[in-house]
C-alpha cells in the first residue's frame, strides 16, 4: 500500500477510484478484443476476395514455377565495375523475361558472402507459374554476347600455317607436331589469336537493320548497324586510332562474325556487323541486341522447377497441419490452465491473426519452409504465456489474490522470457544471413513469430489477465478453482 | 530432489547417450542430398507406374554415369520415381524428361532440381559457419546473462554447460536422421540444416528457464559476508544457506511444469505438421520433434547434473 494514501478517508472515493480502475481495465480488455476482431475481419475478407489488394504471396514451391540461377563470369572486369555491370545484367535479363508474360517474375543479383574463397556473382531468376523451363532458358539464352577483339596477326599466321601443314599431311599418314614459327611454339586455341579490347555489348546503344550498299560485291546484303553510347564511342575511337591497319574481329556469342581491317580512326561510335546474314537472321539479331546485350557472359548453374499441382497440394496440407496444430495447442491450454487458459487461447488466436495480417501487408513470400516455421512459432508462441501462468500459479497457491499473482507472474517471468526469446532471434538472424531464398523465408517467419508472440503476451495476455475477476485460492469458489491451473497437489 | 539425488546416474546416462548417438552417426553416416553434393533430382509421376527395371534400361547409362532411381508415392495419389543423377545440361535434361515421361502412362515431371557443384560446396561451408556461429553467440549470451551469479559456478561455466547441452540437442536428431537415411533413404538438405539451427535456438530456451530459476534461488539463499582485509579493502564472499545440490534440485522441481509444458505445446504443433503436413517438410518435422524432446531432456537431466557436479566442490555452505 502506498504510504501517501491517507489512512481513514471515506470509503467512497476509494471505491470510486477502484471503479475507475475497473472501467479502464475493462476498456483495455475490450480494446484488445476489438483489435482481434478487426484483424480477423481483415484476414478473412482479403483472403476470400480474389481481387483484394492484399493477397497472400506464395513462393515458387507453393505456387509452382521455375527457379534459375546463372553464374556471371566477371574475371575480365575490373572489380569496381562489377556491381554496376551486375545491375545492367539484371535489367537486360529482366526485359527478356518480361516479354514472356510471366506474372511477377523476379530477377535478382546475388553475391555470395565472405566465407567462401572467391566472391561469386549470380543472377537469380524466378518465374512463378512457368513450369516448362525449356522455353525460359532458351529465351534467356538468346541474349547475345557481343565482343570486339584485336587480331594478333603473328599468332593467327602461325595457326594458319600449322593448319595448312596438317591438311597437306593428312593423306600421307605423317604426323605434324611441334610446329614453331619464328622459333616460337604456335599457341593453340582461338582465344590466343585474339586480344580483348574491353569493347563489348555493354556499350551498345542500339542496333538497326540495314541493307548494304555493297562495297565491291554484294549489294542489298542485310547488315546490322550498331551505335555505341558515349563511353563506347570514345573507346571505339581509341581502339581504331591506335590500331590502324590491324583487323578488328567481331565475335557474336563466341563465334567469329567478321574481321574487317581498320582503315582509319572511327569517331562517332557507329559500326557495322556483317556476316552473311539472311534477312531473318539479321532481323533477329537486331531485335536481340536492342533488348540488350549481355555485359558479361553467364552460365546456367542450377535449375529448379515445381509443378503447380504439387505446389497447391503442399499448400493445402500445410494449412491443414497448421489448423490442427493450433487447435491442439488451444485445447491443451484450456484443459490445463482453465481460466487463464481462456486468456492464453485468445492471445494465441490474436497472435495467429496478427501474423497472417503481417504476411499480407509486408508482404512475406510464403514457402513450404515458411509454413513450417509458422506452425513451429504457433507452438512456441504460448511459451511466454506458460511461463507467466506457472509463476502465477505459484503465487496464487501461496495465497496471493489472482490479480496480484498475475502481476507478479509477469514481472518474475519476464527475464526468462526475454533471455529465451533472444536466443531464438539470434538463430533467426543467422539463418537469414545464411540462406537461399528458401531459408530466408523460414528465418523471417520464425523471427517475426518470436517478436509478435512476445508482443502478444505482453499486450493481450497481460491486459486480459488483469481484467479477470479477482479471487483467492482459499475462497474455494468455482472462479477460484478455475483460476488455479494444473493438477491439485 | 530427483536431480540432486541421482546426479551421478544421470551423468552416466548422458555420457552413454553421447556415445550411442555419436556411434550411430559415425557408423551409419549422414547421407548428403544434392543441395550439398551437387547433382540433379527429377521427380516423375505416373497414373500407372512402370517397372523400375524398364525405366532403368531406358536411361542412357553410359552418358549419364552413376544414377539412382527411387520409388516414391506422391501426395497427389500418383506414384512415380525420383531419379538422382549428376547435374545435367539443359539438353540432357530435356532428353531425360522425354525418356521418363514416355516410360509409363500419363507421366509428368512434377519436380526438378539441378544444383551445380560450386553452389553445393558453398552451401556446406555456409552451413558449418551458421551452426558454429549460432552456438558461439548463444554461449556468449548465456555467460553474459548469468554474470551476476558467478559463484559458486563461474558464469562462463554456465556457458560451457550450455554447449554440452547444445551438442546433445544437435547430436540426437542427427542420429535420428542417420537412421532415417538408412531406413527411408532420407537425405540431408537445406531443410536439415534449417532444422538444426531452429533446434539450437529453441532448445536453449529450456535450459535458460531452469538456470534462471537457479539464479533466482541462489540470490535468495545466499548470505553476504563482508570482510575487511589487511589492506583495507572490502571483499564480499558468499555463504549458501542451503547446499548447492539442493538449490539446483529445488529449482528443477519448481520449473518442471514450465519446462514440460512449453515443450509439450511446441511438440503438439510440430506433430500436427509431421502427420498432416506435406512430405516436403516431413523429415524436417521429425527432426524438430526429436530436437524438442532432446532439448527438454538435456535441460533437465544433463545441464543440471553437470551444474551440480561443477558446483559441488566450490564454496562453503552453512546451515
mmCIF file of N, CA and C in Angstrom, chain A residues 146-152 156 193-195 197 199 246-252 255-262:
data_model
loop_
_atom_site.group_PDB
_atom_site.id
_atom_site.type_symbol
_atom_site.label_atom_id
_atom_site.label_comp_id
_atom_site.label_asym_id
_atom_site.label_seq_id
_atom_site.Cartn_x
_atom_site.Cartn_y
_atom_site.Cartn_z
ATOM 1 N N UNK A 146 28.254 -9.836 -77.286
ATOM 2 C CA UNK A 146 28.973 -9.184 -78.380
ATOM 3 C C UNK A 146 30.353 -8.768 -77.894
ATOM 4 N N UNK A 147 31.369 -9.178 -78.630
ATOM 5 C CA UNK A 147 32.725 -8.812 -78.206
ATOM 6 C C UNK A 147 33.530 -8.338 -79.400
ATOM 7 N N UNK A 148 34.376 -7.340 -79.170
ATOM 8 C CA UNK A 148 35.282 -6.863 -80.202
ATOM 9 C C UNK A 148 36.705 -7.183 -79.776
ATOM 10 N N UNK A 149 37.418 -7.869 -80.632
ATOM 11 C CA UNK A 149 38.790 -8.228 -80.250
ATOM 12 C C UNK A 149 39.749 -7.895 -81.390
ATOM 13 N N UNK A 150 40.984 -7.555 -81.002
ATOM 14 C CA UNK A 150 42.011 -7.286 -81.999
ATOM 15 C C UNK A 150 42.657 -8.598 -82.393
ATOM 16 N N UNK A 151 43.037 -8.658 -83.663
ATOM 17 C CA UNK A 151 43.662 -9.879 -84.146
ATOM 18 C C UNK A 151 45.162 -9.783 -83.955
ATOM 19 N N UNK A 152 45.720 -10.799 -83.322
ATOM 20 C CA UNK A 152 47.177 -10.879 -83.208
ATOM 21 C C UNK A 152 47.681 -11.596 -84.442
ATOM 22 N N UNK A 156 47.967 -15.663 -85.404
ATOM 23 C CA UNK A 156 46.996 -16.158 -86.373
ATOM 24 C C UNK A 156 47.702 -16.798 -87.556
ATOM 25 N N UNK A 193 44.649 -16.129 -80.444
ATOM 26 C CA UNK A 193 44.905 -15.276 -81.600
ATOM 27 C C UNK A 193 44.224 -13.924 -81.480
ATOM 28 N N UNK A 194 43.374 -13.783 -80.482
ATOM 29 C CA UNK A 194 42.607 -12.554 -80.387
ATOM 30 C C UNK A 194 42.822 -11.872 -79.061
ATOM 31 N N UNK A 195 42.985 -10.584 -79.127
ATOM 32 C CA UNK A 195 43.256 -9.825 -77.907
ATOM 33 C C UNK A 195 42.005 -9.057 -77.511
ATOM 34 N N UNK A 197 39.675 -6.225 -76.252
ATOM 35 C CA UNK A 197 39.818 -4.784 -76.232
ATOM 36 C C UNK A 197 39.010 -4.164 -75.102
ATOM 37 N N UNK A 199 35.947 -3.732 -75.416
ATOM 38 C CA UNK A 199 34.751 -3.189 -76.043
ATOM 39 C C UNK A 199 33.765 -4.339 -76.227
ATOM 40 N N UNK A 246 45.295 -2.772 -88.524
ATOM 41 C CA UNK A 246 45.035 -4.077 -87.908
ATOM 42 C C UNK A 246 43.599 -4.493 -88.204
ATOM 43 N N UNK A 247 43.317 -5.762 -87.886
ATOM 44 C CA UNK A 247 41.941 -6.239 -88.055
ATOM 45 C C UNK A 247 41.247 -6.249 -86.715
ATOM 46 N N UNK A 248 39.999 -5.839 -86.756
ATOM 47 C CA UNK A 248 39.183 -5.866 -85.533
ATOM 48 C C UNK A 248 38.134 -6.962 -85.701
ATOM 49 N N UNK A 249 38.284 -8.007 -84.921
ATOM 50 C CA UNK A 249 37.359 -9.142 -85.061
ATOM 51 C C UNK A 249 36.113 -8.921 -84.221
ATOM 52 N N UNK A 250 34.987 -9.255 -84.808
ATOM 53 C CA UNK A 250 33.711 -9.109 -84.107
ATOM 54 C C UNK A 250 33.183 -10.502 -83.780
ATOM 55 N N UNK A 251 32.999 -10.772 -82.502
ATOM 56 C CA UNK A 251 32.502 -12.068 -82.042
ATOM 57 C C UNK A 251 31.083 -11.939 -81.545
ATOM 58 N N UNK A 252 30.223 -12.838 -82.001
ATOM 59 C CA UNK A 252 28.860 -12.862 -81.509
ATOM 60 C C UNK A 252 28.623 -14.221 -80.857
ATOM 61 N N UNK A 255 31.272 -16.670 -81.456
ATOM 62 C CA UNK A 255 31.597 -17.060 -82.844
ATOM 63 C C UNK A 255 32.110 -15.864 -83.613
ATOM 64 N N UNK A 256 33.119 -16.096 -84.410
ATOM 65 C CA UNK A 256 33.688 -15.002 -85.187
ATOM 66 C C UNK A 256 32.750 -14.651 -86.331
ATOM 67 N N UNK A 257 32.358 -13.383 -86.412
ATOM 68 C CA UNK A 257 31.446 -12.942 -87.458
ATOM 69 C C UNK A 257 32.215 -12.388 -88.648
ATOM 70 N N UNK A 258 33.094 -11.469 -88.325
ATOM 71 C CA UNK A 258 33.887 -10.878 -89.401
ATOM 72 C C UNK A 258 35.067 -10.187 -88.761
ATOM 73 N N UNK A 259 36.064 -9.873 -89.576
ATOM 74 C CA UNK A 259 37.250 -9.194 -89.034
ATOM 75 C C UNK A 259 37.700 -8.133 -90.007
ATOM 76 N N UNK A 260 36.966 -7.040 -90.085
ATOM 77 C CA UNK A 260 37.319 -6.009 -91.051
ATOM 78 C C UNK A 260 38.611 -5.306 -90.646
ATOM 79 N N UNK A 261 39.294 -4.804 -91.646
ATOM 80 C CA UNK A 261 40.529 -4.064 -91.376
ATOM 81 C C UNK A 261 40.173 -2.650 -90.990
ATOM 82 N N UNK A 262 40.941 -2.111 -90.054
ATOM 83 C CA UNK A 262 40.714 -0.727 -89.632
ATOM 84 C C UNK A 262 41.483 0.168 -90.588
#
